[in-house]
mmCIF file of C-alpha atoms and ligand atoms in Angstrom:
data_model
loop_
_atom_site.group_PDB
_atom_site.id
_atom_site.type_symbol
_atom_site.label_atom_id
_atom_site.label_comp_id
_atom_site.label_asym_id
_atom_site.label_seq_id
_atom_site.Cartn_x
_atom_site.Cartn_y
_atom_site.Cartn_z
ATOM 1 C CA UNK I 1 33.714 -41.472 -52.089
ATOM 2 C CA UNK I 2 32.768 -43.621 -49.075
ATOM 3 C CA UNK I 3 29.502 -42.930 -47.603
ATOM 4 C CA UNK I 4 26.432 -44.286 -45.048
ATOM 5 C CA UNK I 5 23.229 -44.195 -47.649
ATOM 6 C CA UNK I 6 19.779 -44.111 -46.222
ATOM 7 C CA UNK I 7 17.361 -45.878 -49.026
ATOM 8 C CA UNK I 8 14.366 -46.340 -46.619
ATOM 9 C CA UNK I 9 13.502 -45.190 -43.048
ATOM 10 C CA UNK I 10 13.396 -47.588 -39.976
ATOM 11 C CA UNK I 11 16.171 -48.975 -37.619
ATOM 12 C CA UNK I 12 19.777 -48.695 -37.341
ATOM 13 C CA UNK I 13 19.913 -50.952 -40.085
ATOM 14 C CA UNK I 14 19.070 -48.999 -42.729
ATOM 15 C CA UNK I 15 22.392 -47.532 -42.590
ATOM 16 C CA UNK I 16 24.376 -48.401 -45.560
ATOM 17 C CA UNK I 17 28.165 -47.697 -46.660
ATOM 18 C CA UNK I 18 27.939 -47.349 -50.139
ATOM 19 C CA UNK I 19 30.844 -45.555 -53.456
ATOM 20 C CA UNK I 20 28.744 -42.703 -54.805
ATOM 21 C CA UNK I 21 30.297 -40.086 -56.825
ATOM 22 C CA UNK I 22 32.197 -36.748 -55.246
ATOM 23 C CA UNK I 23 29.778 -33.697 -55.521
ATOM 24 C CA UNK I 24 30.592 -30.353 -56.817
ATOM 25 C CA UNK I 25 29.855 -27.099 -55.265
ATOM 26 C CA UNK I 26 27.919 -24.811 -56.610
ATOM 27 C CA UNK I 27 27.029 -20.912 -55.985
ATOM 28 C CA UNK I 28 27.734 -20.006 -52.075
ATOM 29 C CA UNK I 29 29.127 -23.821 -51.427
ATOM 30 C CA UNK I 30 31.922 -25.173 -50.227
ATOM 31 C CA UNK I 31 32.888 -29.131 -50.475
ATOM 32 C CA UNK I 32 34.732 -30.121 -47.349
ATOM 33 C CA UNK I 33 36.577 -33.228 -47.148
ATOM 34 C CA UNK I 34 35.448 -34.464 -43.504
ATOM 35 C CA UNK I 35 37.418 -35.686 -41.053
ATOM 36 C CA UNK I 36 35.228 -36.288 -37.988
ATOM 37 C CA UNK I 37 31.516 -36.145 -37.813
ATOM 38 C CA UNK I 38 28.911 -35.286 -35.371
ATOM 39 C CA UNK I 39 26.420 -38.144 -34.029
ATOM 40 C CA UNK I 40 22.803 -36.346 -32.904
ATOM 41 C CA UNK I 41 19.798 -37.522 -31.803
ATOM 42 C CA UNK I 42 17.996 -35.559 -34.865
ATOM 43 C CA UNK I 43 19.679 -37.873 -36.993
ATOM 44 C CA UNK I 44 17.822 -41.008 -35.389
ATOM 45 C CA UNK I 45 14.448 -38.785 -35.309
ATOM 46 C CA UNK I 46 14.963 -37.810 -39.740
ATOM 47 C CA UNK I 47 15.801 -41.731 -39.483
ATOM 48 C CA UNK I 48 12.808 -43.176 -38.310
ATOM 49 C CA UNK I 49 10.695 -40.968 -40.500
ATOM 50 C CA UNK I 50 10.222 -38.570 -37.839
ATOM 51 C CA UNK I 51 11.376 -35.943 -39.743
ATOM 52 C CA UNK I 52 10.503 -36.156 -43.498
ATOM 53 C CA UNK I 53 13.602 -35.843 -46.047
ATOM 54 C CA UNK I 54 13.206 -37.039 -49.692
ATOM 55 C CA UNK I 55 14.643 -40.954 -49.884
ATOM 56 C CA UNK I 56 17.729 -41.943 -50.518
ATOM 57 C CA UNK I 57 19.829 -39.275 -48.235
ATOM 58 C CA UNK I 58 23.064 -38.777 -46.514
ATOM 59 C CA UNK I 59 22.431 -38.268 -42.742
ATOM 60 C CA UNK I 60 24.615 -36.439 -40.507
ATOM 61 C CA UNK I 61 24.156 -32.836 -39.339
ATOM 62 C CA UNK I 62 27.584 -31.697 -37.951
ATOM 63 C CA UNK I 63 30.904 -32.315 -39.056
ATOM 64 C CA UNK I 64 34.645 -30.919 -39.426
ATOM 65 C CA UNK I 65 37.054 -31.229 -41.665
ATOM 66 C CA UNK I 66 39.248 -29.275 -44.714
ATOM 67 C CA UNK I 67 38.035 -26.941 -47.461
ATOM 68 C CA UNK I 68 38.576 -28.881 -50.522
ATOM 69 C CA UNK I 69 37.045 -26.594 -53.483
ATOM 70 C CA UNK I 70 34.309 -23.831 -53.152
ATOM 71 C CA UNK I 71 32.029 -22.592 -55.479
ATOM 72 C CA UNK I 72 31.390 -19.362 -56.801
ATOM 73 C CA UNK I 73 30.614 -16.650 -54.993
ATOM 74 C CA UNK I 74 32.456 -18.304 -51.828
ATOM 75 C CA UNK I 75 34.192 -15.354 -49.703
ATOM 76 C CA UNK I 76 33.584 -16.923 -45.960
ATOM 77 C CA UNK I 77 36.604 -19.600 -46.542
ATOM 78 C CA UNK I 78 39.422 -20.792 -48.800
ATOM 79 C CA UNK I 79 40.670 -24.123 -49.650
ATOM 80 C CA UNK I 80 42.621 -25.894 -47.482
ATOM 81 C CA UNK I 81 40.725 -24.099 -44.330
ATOM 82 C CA UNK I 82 40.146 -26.328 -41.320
ATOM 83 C CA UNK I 83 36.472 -25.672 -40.619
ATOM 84 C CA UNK I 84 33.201 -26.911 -38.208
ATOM 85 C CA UNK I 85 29.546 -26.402 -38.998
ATOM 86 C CA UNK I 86 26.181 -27.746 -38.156
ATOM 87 C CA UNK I 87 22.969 -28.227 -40.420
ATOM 88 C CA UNK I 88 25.140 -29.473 -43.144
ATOM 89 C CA UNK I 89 23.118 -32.159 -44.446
ATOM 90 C CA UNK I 90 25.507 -35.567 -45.494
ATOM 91 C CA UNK I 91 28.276 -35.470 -43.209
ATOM 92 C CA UNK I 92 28.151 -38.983 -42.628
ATOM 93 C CA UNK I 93 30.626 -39.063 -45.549
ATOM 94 C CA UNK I 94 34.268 -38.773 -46.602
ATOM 95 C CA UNK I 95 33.265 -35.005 -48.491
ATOM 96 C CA UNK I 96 30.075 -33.352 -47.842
ATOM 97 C CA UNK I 97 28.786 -30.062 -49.640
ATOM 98 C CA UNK I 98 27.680 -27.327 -47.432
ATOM 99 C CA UNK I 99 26.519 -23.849 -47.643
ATOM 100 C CA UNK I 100 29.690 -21.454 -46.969
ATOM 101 C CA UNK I 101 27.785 -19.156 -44.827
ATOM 102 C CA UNK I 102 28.034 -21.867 -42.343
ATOM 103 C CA UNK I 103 31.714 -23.012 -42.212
ATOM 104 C CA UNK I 104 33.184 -21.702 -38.553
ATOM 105 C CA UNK I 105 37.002 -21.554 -39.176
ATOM 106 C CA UNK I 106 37.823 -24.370 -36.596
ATOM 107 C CA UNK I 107 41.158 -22.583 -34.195
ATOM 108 C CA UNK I 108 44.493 -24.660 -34.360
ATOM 109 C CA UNK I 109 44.079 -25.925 -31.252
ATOM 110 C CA UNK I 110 41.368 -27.792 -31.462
ATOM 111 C CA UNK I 111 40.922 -31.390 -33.254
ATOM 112 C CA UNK I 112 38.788 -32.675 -35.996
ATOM 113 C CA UNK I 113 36.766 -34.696 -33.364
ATOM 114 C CA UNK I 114 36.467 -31.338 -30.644
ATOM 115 C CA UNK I 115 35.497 -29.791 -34.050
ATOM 116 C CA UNK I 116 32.740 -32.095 -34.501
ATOM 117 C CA UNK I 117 31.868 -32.648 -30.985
ATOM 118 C CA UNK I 118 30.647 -28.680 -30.306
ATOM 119 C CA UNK I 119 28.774 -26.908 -33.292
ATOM 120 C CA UNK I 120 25.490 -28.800 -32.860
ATOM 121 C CA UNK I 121 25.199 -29.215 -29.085
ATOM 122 C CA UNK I 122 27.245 -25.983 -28.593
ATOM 123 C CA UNK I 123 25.157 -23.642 -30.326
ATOM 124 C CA UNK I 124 21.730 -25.726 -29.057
ATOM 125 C CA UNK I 125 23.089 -24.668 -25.654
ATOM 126 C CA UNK I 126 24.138 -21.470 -26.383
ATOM 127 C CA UNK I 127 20.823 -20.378 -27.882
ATOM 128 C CA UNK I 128 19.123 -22.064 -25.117
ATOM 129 C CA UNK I 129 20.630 -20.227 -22.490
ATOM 130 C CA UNK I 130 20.757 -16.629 -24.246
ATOM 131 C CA UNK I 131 17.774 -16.285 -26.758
ATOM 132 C CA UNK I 132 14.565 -16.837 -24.330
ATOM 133 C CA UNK I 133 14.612 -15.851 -20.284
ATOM 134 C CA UNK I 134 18.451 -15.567 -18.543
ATOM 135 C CA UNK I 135 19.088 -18.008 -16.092
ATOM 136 C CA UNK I 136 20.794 -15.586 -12.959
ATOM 137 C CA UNK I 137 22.602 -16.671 -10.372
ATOM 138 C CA UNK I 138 21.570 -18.826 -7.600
ATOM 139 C CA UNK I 139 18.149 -19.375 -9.906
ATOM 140 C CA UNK I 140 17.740 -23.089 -9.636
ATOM 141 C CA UNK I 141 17.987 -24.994 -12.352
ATOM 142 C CA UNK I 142 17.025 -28.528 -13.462
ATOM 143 C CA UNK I 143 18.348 -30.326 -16.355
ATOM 144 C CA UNK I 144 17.267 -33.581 -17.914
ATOM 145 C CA UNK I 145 19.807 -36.585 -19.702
ATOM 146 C CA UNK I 146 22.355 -34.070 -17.681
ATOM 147 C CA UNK I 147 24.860 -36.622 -18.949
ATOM 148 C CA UNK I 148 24.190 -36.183 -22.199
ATOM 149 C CA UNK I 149 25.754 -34.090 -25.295
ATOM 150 C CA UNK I 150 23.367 -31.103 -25.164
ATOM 151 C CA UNK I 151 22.747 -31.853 -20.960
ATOM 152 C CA UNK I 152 26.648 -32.176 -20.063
ATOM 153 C CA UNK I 153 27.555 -28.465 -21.956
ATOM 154 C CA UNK I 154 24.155 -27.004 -20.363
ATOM 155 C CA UNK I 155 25.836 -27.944 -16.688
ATOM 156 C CA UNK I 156 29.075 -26.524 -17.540
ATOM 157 C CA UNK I 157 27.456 -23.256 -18.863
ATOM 158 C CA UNK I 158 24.776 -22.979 -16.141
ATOM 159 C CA UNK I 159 27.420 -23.235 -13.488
ATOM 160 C CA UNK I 160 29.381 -20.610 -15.373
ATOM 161 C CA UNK I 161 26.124 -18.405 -14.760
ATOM 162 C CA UNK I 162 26.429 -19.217 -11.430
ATOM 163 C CA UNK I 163 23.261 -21.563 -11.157
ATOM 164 C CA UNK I 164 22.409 -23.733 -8.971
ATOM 165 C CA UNK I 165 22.053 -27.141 -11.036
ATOM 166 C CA UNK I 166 20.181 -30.125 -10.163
ATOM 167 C CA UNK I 167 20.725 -32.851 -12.910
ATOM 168 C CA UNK I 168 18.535 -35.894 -13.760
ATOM 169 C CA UNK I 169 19.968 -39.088 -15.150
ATOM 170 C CA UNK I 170 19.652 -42.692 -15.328
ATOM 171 C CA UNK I 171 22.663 -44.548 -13.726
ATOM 172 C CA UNK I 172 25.171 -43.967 -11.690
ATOM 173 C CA UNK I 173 27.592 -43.947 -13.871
ATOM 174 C CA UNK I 174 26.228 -41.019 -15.567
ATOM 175 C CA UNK I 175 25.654 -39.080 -12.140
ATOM 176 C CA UNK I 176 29.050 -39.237 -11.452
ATOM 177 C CA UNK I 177 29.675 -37.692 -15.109
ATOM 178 C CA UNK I 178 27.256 -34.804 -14.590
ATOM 179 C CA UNK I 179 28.353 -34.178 -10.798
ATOM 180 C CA UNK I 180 32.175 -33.900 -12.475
ATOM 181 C CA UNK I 181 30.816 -31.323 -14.964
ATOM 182 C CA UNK I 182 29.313 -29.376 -11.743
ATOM 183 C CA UNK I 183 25.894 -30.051 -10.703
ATOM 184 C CA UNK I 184 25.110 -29.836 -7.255
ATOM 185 C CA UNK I 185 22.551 -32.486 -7.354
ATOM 186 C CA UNK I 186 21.343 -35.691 -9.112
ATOM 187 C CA UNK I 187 18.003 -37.268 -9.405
ATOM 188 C CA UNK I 188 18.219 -40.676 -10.527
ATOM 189 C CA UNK I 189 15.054 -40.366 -12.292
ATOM 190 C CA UNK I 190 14.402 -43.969 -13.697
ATOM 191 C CA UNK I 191 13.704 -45.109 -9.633
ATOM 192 C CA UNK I 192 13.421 -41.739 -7.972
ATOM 193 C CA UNK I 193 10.364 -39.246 -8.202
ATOM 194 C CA UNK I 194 12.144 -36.118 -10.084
ATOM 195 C CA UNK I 195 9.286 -33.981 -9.049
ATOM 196 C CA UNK I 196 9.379 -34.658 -5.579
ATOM 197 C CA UNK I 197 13.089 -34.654 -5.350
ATOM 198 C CA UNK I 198 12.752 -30.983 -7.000
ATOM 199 C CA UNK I 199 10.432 -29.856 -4.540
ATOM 200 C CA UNK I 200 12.383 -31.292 -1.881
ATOM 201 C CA UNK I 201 15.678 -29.318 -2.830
ATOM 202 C CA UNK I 202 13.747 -26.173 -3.415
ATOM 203 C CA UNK I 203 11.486 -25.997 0.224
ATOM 204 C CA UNK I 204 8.691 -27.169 -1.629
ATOM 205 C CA UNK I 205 8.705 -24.020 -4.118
ATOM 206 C CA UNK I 206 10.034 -25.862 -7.569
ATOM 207 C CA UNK I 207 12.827 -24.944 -9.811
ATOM 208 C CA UNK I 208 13.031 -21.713 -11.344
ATOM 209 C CA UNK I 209 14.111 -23.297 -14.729
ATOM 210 C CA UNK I 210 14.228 -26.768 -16.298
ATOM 211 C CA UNK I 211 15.819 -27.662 -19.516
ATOM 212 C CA UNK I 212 14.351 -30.630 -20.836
ATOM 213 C CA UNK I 213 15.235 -32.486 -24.329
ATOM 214 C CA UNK I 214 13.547 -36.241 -23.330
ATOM 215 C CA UNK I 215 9.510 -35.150 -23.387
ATOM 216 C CA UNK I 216 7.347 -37.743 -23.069
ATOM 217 C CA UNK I 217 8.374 -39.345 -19.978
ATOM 218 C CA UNK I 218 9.293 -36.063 -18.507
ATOM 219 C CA UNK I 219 7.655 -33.238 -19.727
ATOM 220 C CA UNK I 220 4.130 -33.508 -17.764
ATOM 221 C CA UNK I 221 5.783 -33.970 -14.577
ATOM 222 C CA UNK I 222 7.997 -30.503 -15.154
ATOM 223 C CA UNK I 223 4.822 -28.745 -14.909
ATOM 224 C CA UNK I 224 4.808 -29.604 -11.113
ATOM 225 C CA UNK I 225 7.993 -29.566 -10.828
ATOM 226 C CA UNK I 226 8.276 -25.965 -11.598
ATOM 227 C CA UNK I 227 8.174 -23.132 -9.365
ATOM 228 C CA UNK I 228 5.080 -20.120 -10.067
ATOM 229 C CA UNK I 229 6.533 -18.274 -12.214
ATOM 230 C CA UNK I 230 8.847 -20.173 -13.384
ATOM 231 C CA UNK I 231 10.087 -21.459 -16.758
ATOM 232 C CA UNK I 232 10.383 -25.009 -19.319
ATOM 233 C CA UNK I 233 12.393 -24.762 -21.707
ATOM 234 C CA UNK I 234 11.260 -27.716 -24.099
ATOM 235 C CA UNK I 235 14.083 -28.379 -26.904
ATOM 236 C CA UNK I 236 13.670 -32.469 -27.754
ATOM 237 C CA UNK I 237 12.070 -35.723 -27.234
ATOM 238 C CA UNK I 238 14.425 -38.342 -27.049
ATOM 239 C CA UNK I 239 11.956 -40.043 -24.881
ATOM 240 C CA UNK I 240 9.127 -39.292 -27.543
ATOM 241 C CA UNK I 241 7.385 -36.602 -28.232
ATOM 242 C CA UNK I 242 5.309 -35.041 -25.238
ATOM 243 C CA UNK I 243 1.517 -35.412 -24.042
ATOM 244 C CA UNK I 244 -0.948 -32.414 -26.104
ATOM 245 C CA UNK I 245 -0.970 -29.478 -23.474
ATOM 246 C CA UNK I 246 -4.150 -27.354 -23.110
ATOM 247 C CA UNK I 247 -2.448 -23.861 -23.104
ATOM 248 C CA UNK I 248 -4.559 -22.208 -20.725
ATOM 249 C CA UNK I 249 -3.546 -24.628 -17.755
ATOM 250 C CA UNK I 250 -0.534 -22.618 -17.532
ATOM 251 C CA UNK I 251 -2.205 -19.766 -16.994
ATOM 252 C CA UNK I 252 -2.667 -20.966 -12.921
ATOM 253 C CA UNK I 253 1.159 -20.718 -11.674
ATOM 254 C CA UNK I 254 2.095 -18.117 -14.211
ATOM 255 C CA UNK I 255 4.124 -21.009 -16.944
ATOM 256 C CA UNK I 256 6.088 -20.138 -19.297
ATOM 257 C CA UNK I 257 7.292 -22.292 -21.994
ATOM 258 C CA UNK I 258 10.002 -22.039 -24.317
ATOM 259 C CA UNK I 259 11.177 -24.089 -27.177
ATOM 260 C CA UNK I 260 13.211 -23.354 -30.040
ATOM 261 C CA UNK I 261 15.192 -25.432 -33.158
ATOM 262 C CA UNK I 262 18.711 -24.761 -33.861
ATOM 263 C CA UNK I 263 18.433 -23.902 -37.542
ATOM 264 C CA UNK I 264 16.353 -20.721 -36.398
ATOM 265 C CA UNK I 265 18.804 -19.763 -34.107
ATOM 266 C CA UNK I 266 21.726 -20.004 -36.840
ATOM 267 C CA UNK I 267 19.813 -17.675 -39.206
ATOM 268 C CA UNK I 268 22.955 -15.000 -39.731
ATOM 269 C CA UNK I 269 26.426 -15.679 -40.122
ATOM 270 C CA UNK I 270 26.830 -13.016 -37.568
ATOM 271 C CA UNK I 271 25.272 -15.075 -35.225
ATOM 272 C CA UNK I 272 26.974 -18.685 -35.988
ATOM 273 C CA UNK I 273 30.128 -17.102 -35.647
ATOM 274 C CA UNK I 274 29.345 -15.125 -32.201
ATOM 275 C CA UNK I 275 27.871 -18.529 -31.023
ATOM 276 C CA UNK I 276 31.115 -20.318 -31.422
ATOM 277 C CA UNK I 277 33.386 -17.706 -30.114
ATOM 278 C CA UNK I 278 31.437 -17.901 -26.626
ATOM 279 C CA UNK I 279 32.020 -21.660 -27.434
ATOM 280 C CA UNK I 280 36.101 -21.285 -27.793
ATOM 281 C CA UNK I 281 36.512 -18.860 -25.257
ATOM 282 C CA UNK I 282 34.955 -21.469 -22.799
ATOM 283 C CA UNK I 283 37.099 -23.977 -23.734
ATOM 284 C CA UNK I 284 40.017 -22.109 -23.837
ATOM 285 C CA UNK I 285 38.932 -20.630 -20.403
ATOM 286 C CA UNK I 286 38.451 -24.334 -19.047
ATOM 287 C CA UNK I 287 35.240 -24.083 -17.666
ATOM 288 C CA UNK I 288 33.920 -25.723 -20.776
ATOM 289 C CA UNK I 289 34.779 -29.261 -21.686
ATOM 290 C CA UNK I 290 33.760 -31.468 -24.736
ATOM 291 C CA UNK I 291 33.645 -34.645 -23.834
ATOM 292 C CA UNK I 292 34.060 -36.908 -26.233
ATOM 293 C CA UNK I 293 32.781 -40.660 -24.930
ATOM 294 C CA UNK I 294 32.989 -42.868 -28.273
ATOM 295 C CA UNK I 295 34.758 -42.737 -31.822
ATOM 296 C CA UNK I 296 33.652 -44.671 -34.360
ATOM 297 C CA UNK I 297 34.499 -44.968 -37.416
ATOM 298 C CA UNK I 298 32.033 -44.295 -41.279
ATOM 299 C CA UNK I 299 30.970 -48.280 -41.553
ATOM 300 C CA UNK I 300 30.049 -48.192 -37.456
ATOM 301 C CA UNK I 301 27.821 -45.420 -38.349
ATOM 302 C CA UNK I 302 24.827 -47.663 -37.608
ATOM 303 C CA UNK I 303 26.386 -49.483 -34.106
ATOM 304 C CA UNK I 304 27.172 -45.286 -33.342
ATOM 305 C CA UNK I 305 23.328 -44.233 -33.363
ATOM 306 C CA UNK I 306 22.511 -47.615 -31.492
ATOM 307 C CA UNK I 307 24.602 -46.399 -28.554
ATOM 308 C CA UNK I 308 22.941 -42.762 -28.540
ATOM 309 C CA UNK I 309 19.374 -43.998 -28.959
ATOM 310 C CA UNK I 310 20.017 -47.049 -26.031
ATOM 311 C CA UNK I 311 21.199 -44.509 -23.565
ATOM 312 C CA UNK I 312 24.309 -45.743 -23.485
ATOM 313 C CA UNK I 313 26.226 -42.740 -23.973
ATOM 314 C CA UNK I 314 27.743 -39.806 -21.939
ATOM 315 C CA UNK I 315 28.872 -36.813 -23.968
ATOM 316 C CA UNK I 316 29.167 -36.557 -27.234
ATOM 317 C CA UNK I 317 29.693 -39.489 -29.924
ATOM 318 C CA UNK I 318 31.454 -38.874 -32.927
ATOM 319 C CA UNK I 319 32.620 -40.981 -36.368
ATOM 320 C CA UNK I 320 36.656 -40.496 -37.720
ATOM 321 C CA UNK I 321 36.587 -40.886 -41.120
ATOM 322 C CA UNK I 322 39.324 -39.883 -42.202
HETATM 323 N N1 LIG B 401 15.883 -28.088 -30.395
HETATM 324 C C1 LIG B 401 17.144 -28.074 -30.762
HETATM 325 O O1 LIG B 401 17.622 -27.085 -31.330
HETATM 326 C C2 LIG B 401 17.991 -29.265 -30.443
HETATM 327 C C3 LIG B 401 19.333 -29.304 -30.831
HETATM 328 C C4 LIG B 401 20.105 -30.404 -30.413
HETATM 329 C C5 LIG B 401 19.521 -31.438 -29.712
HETATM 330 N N2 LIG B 401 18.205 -31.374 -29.425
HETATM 331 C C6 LIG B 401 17.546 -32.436 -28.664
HETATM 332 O O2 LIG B 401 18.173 -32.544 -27.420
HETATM 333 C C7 LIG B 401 18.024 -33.854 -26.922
HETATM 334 C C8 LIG B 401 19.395 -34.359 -26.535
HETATM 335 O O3 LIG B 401 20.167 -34.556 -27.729
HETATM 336 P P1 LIG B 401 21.616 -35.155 -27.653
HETATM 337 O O4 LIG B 401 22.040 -35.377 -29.065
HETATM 338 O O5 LIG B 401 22.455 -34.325 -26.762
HETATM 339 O O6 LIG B 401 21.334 -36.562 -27.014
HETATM 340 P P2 LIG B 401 21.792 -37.117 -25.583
HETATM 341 O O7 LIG B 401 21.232 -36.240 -24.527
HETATM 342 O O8 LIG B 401 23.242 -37.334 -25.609
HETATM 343 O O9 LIG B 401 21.084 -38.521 -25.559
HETATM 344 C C9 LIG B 401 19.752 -38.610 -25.202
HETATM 345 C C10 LIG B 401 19.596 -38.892 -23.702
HETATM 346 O O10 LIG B 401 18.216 -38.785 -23.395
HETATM 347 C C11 LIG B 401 17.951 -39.589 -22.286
HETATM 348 N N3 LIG B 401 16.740 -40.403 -22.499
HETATM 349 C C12 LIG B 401 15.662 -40.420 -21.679
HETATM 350 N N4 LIG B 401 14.747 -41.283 -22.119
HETATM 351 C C13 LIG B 401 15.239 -41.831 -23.259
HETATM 352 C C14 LIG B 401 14.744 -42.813 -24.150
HETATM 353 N N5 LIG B 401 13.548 -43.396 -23.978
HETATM 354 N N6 LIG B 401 15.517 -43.168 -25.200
HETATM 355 C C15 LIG B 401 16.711 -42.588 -25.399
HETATM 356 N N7 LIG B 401 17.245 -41.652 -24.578
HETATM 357 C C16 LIG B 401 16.511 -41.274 -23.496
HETATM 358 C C17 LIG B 401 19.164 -40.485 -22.054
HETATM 359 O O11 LIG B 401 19.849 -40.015 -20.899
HETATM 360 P P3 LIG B 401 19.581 -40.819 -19.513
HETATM 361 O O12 LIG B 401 20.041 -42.227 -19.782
HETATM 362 O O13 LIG B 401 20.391 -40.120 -18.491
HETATM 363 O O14 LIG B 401 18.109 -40.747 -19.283
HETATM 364 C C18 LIG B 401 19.992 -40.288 -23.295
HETATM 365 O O15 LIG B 401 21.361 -40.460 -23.068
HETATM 366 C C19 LIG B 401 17.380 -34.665 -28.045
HETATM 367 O O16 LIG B 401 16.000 -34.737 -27.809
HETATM 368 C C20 LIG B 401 17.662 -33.817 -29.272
HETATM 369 O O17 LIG B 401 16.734 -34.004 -30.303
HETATM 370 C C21 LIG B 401 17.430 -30.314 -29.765
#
């Protein structure tokens, strides 16, 4: 089968298309043949060596496509199934092997690419907004890379909630994107102040909430820019990781901080399954879009990752294979 090797970490380059032989599932797998995969930014991060994995791999964390063969033991799906998952390891390939217990069964309606546009940034947003402290309505919320693939859904959902949303981004481009997908307000935050822009929309209290994936060129400043009481929910650094924080210095306007990783958050079937049903029924519902910016295809894996990691996308990013 086709696939993008990794031999060694570093750049985009490092991404290879290479033959290597079909694998076989074994107890509690299933080998899907995949049809679209997910692009994330952990897959840049386990790239640069950010996140250790054993040399040579098969990146990609998300992907859907068809059951082709299971292994023993397999009762969550059948062969010929048309499935979705995230933490699969290797979907940057025409099969990948993944544990059964976390195939979705993608619904009929809904294409290989929506199938791997939503179980990653889906389920990151999901958690994010039900596992730690419930956003209400009218709380006011801010949300950075708002035009991203974890920021865009986390606009949709928070207006669901009935949030206020202020959203920060870099261009204008991507301001009009997250003002489409419902927030009220948009901090350019590459020449604008996001903390005094915050304070400003708020009478000089802060936000209740902010979401923030970027961290290091953000995450100090949130610490102004919430309100007493109030609380960060810290889930990436696309920016970099963020500056040491002394924990006691949050003890003065009552901080909390939150942060979480998907994989904990996927730890039952139970619970990946209950996470995408939310999912569906927004999408079915309407207030819930996956926006799909780019399609590449398996040998543009590398130029795909270039795009996410020079902020040049909106949405989410995703490779057809087959
Ligand atoms: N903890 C979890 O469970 C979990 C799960 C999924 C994702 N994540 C994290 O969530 C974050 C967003 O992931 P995503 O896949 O949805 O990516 P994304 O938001 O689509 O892309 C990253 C965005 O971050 C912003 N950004 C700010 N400074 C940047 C810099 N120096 N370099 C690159 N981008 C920069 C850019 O938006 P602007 O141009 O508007 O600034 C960029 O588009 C990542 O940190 C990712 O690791 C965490």
């Amino acid at each position: 089968m086709k696939a993008i090797r990794i031999n060694q970490h570093g750049d985009a380059s490092v991404l290879q298309l290479a033959d290597i032989a079909i694998p076989t599932p074994g107890s509690g797998e299933a080998l899907v043949r995949i049809k679209a995969a997910g692009i994330n930014f952990a897959d840049i991060y386990q790239r640069e060596g950010r996140r250790p994995t054993p040399l040579p791999y098969t990146p990609g964390r998300e992907g859907a496509g068809i059951v082709e063969a299971i292994g023993e033991g397999v009762t969550e799906v059948k062969v010929g199934d048309r499935v979705a998952y995230a933490e699969g390891i290797g979907s940057y390939a025409e099969f990948n092997l993944v544990k059964s217990k976390l195939l979705i069964p993608l619904p009929a309606d809904m294409s290989f690419e929506q199938g791997a546009a939503f179980p990653l940034q889906g389920m990151t947003a999901h958690y994010l907004l039900h596992d730690f402290f419930r956003v209400k309505p009218n709380d006011k919320v801010l949300v950075h890379a708002a035009a991203g693939g974890v920021g865009l859904l986390l606009v949709q959902w928070l207006k669901h909630l009935g949030a206020r949303v202020i959203g920060t981004v870099s261009t204008e481009e991507k301001a009009k994107i997250a003002r489409e997908a419902g927030a009220d307000h948009i901090i350019l935050y590459t020449s604008q102040d996001f903390v005094e822009e915050a304070k400003r929309l708020t009478d000089g209290k802060g936000v209740d909430f902010i979401f923030d994936g970027v961290g290091k060129t953000t995450f100090t400043k949130d610490l102004e820019a919430i309100k007493t009481r109030g609380c960060i929910i810290l889930f990436g650094s696309s920016s970099g990781p963020s500056e040491l924080l002394a924990p006691n210095s949050l003890q003065a306007k009552s901080i909390s901080i939150c942060s979480g990783s998907l994989v904990n958050h996927i730890a039952s079937r139970e619970e990946i399954l209950q996470r995408a049903s939310d999912i569906f029924a927004g999408v079915r519902e309407g207030w819930l879009k996956l926006r799909i910016d780019h399609v590449f295809t398996l040998e543009q894996a590398a130029e795909a990752q270039r795009v996410l990691e020079g902020r040049k996308t909106i949405g989410k990013i995703v490779l057809k294979i087959s």
